[in-house]
Short mmCIF file of C-alpha atoms in Angstrom, two decimals:
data_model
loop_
_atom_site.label_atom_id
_atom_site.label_comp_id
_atom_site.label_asym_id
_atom_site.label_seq_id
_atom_site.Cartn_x
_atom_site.Cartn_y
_atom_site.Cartn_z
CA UNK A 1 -33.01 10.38 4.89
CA UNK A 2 -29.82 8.62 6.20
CA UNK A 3 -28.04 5.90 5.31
CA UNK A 4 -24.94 3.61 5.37
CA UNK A 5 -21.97 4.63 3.62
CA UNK A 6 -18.29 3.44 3.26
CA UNK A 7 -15.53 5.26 5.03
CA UNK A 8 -13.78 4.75 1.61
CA UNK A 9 -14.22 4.59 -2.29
CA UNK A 10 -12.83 1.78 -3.75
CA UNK A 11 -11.81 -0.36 -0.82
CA UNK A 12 -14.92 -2.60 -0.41
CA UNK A 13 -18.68 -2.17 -1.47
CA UNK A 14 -21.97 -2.84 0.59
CA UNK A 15 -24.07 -5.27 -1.18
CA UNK A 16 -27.17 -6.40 0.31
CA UNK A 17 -26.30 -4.66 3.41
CA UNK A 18 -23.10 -6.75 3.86
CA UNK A 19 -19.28 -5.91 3.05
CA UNK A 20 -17.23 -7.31 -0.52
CA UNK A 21 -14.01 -6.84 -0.60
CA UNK A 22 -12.15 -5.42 -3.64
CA UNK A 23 -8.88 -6.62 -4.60
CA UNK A 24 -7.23 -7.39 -7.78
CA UNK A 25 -4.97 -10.40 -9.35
CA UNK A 26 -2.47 -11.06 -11.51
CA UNK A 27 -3.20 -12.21 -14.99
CA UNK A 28 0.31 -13.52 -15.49
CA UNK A 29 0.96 -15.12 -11.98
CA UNK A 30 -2.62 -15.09 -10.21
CA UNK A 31 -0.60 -13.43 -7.45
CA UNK A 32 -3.95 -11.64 -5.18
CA UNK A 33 -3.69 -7.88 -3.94
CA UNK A 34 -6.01 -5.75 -1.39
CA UNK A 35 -6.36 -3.50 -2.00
CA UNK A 36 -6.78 -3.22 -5.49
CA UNK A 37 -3.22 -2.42 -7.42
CA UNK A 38 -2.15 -1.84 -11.31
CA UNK A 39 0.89 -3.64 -11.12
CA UNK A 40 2.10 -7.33 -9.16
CA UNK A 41 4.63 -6.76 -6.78
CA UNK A 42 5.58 -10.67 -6.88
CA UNK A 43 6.38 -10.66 -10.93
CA UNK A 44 6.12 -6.76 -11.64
CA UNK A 45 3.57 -7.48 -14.47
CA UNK A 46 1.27 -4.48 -15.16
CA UNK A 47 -1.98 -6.13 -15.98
CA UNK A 48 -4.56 -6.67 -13.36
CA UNK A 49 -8.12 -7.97 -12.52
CA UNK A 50 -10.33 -6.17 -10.74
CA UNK A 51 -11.95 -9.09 -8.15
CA UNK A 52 -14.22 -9.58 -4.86
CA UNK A 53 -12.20 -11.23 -2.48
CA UNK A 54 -13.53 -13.69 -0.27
CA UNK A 55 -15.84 -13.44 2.95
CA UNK A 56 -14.15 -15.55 5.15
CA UNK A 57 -10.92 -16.70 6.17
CA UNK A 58 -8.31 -17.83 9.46
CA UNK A 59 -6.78 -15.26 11.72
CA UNK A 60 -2.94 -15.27 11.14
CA UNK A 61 -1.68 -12.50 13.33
CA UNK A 62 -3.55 -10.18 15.35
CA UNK A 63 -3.17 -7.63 18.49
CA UNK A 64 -5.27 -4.85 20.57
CA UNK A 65 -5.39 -1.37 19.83
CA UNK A 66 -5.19 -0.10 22.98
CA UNK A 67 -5.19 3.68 22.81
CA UNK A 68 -6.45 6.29 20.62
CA UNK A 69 -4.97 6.77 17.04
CA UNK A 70 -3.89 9.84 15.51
CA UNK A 71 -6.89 11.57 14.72
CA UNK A 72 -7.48 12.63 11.29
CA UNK A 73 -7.02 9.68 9.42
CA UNK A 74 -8.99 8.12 13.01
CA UNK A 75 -12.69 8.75 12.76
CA UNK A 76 -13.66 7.20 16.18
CA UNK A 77 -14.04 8.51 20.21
CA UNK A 78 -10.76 9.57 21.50
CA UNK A 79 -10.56 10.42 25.19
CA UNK A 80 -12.75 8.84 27.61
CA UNK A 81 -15.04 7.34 25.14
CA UNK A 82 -12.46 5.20 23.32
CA UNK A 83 -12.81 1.65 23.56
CA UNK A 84 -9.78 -0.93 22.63
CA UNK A 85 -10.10 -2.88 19.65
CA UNK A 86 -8.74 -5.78 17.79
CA UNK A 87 -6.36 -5.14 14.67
CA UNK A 88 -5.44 -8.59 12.62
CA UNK A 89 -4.64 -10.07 9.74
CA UNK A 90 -6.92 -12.65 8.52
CA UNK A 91 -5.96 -15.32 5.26
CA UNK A 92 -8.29 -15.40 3.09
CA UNK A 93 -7.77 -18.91 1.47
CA UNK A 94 -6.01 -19.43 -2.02
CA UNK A 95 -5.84 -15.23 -2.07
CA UNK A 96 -4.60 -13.08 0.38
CA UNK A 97 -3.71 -11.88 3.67
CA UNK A 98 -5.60 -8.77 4.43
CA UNK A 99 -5.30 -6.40 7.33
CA UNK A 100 -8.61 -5.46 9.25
CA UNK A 101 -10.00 -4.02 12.42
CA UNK A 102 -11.25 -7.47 14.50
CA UNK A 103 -14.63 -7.05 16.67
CA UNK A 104 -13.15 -8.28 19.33
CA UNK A 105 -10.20 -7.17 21.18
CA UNK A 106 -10.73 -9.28 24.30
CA UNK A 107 -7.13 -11.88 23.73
CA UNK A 108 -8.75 -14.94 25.86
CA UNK A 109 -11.01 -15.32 22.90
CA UNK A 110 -8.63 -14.39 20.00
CA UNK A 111 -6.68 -17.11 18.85
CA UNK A 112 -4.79 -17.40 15.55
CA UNK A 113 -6.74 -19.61 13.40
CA UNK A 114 -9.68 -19.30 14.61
CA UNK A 115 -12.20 -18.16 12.00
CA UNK A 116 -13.44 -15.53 10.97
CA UNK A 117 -15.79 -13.44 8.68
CA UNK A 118 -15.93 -10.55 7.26
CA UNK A 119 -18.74 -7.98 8.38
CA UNK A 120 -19.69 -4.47 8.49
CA UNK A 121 -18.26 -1.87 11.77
CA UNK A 122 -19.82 1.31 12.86
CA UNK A 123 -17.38 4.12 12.89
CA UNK A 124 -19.37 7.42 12.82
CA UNK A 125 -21.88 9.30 12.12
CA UNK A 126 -21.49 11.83 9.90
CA UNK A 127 -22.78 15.74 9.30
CA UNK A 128 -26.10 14.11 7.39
CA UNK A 129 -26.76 11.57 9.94
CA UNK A 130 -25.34 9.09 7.55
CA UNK A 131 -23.66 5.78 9.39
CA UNK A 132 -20.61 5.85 8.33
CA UNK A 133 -18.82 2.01 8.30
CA UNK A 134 -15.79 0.27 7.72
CA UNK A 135 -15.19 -3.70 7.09
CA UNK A 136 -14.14 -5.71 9.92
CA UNK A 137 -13.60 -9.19 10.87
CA UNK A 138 -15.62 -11.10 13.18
CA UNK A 139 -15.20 -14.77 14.89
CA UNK A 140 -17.41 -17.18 12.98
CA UNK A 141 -20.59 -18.45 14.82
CA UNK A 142 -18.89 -22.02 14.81
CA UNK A 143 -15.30 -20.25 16.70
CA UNK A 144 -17.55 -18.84 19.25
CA UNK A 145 -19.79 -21.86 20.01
CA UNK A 146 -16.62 -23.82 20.31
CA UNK A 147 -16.71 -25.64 17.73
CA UNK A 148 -13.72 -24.25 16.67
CA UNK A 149 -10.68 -27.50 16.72
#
């Protein structure tokens, strides 16, 4: 029997068929981390919290992957199959900025600030017919409706 599993331990969990981020933050300067990290690069303090991050957030930076990349770590089609996709950063309010394959990679309907949420992204399928996913960000219903200001 397949299923859906992470590309990754310990980067984000699938809970109720939808993706959590896990980060950590600082117990002396609440300084927030993805992924997760023992020790705060802002005040060097070695004590940490594991935490979920947030599900949402803006798009700060973001640009089109436009050809294949090197393949392994890449799990995707190379070759004629490959398809171009968005690579961002999105802010994740009062936290962190975290980077993140986009599900769109068309720019007319990228724009930074725009929001966005995070979702689950088919990479592969692997030897036991598991689907294997990553987390990705996705325009928010409201963005793509135009309700975005």
């Amino acid at each position: 029997m397949s299923s859906t599993v992470a590309v990754a331990d310990g980067i984000f969990n699938i809970v109720d068929g939808a993706p959590v981020l896990l980060g950590s933050r600082c117990t002396n300067c609440d300084n927030h981390m993805f992924p997760r990290q023992r020790g705060c690069p802002r005040c060097m303090f070695d004590q940490q919290e594991d935490i979920e991050l947030a599900t949402t957030g803006t798009l700060w930076s973001w640009t089109v992957q436009a050809f294949p990349p090197k393949a392994p770590p890449y799990l995707g089609p190379v070759g004629a199959d490959f398809e171009p996709y968005g690579v961002g950063y999105v802010e994740l309010a009062d936290q962190v900025r975290v980077e993140a394959r986009l599900t769109e990679a068309d720019p007319d309907k990228l724009k930074i600030g725009m929001e966005m949420e995070l979702v689950l992204e088919h990479l592969t399928t692997d030897d036991d017919g598991n689907d294997v996913v990553t987390y990705a960000f996705a325009p928010t219903a409201a963005t793509t409706s135009g309700d975005q200001s």
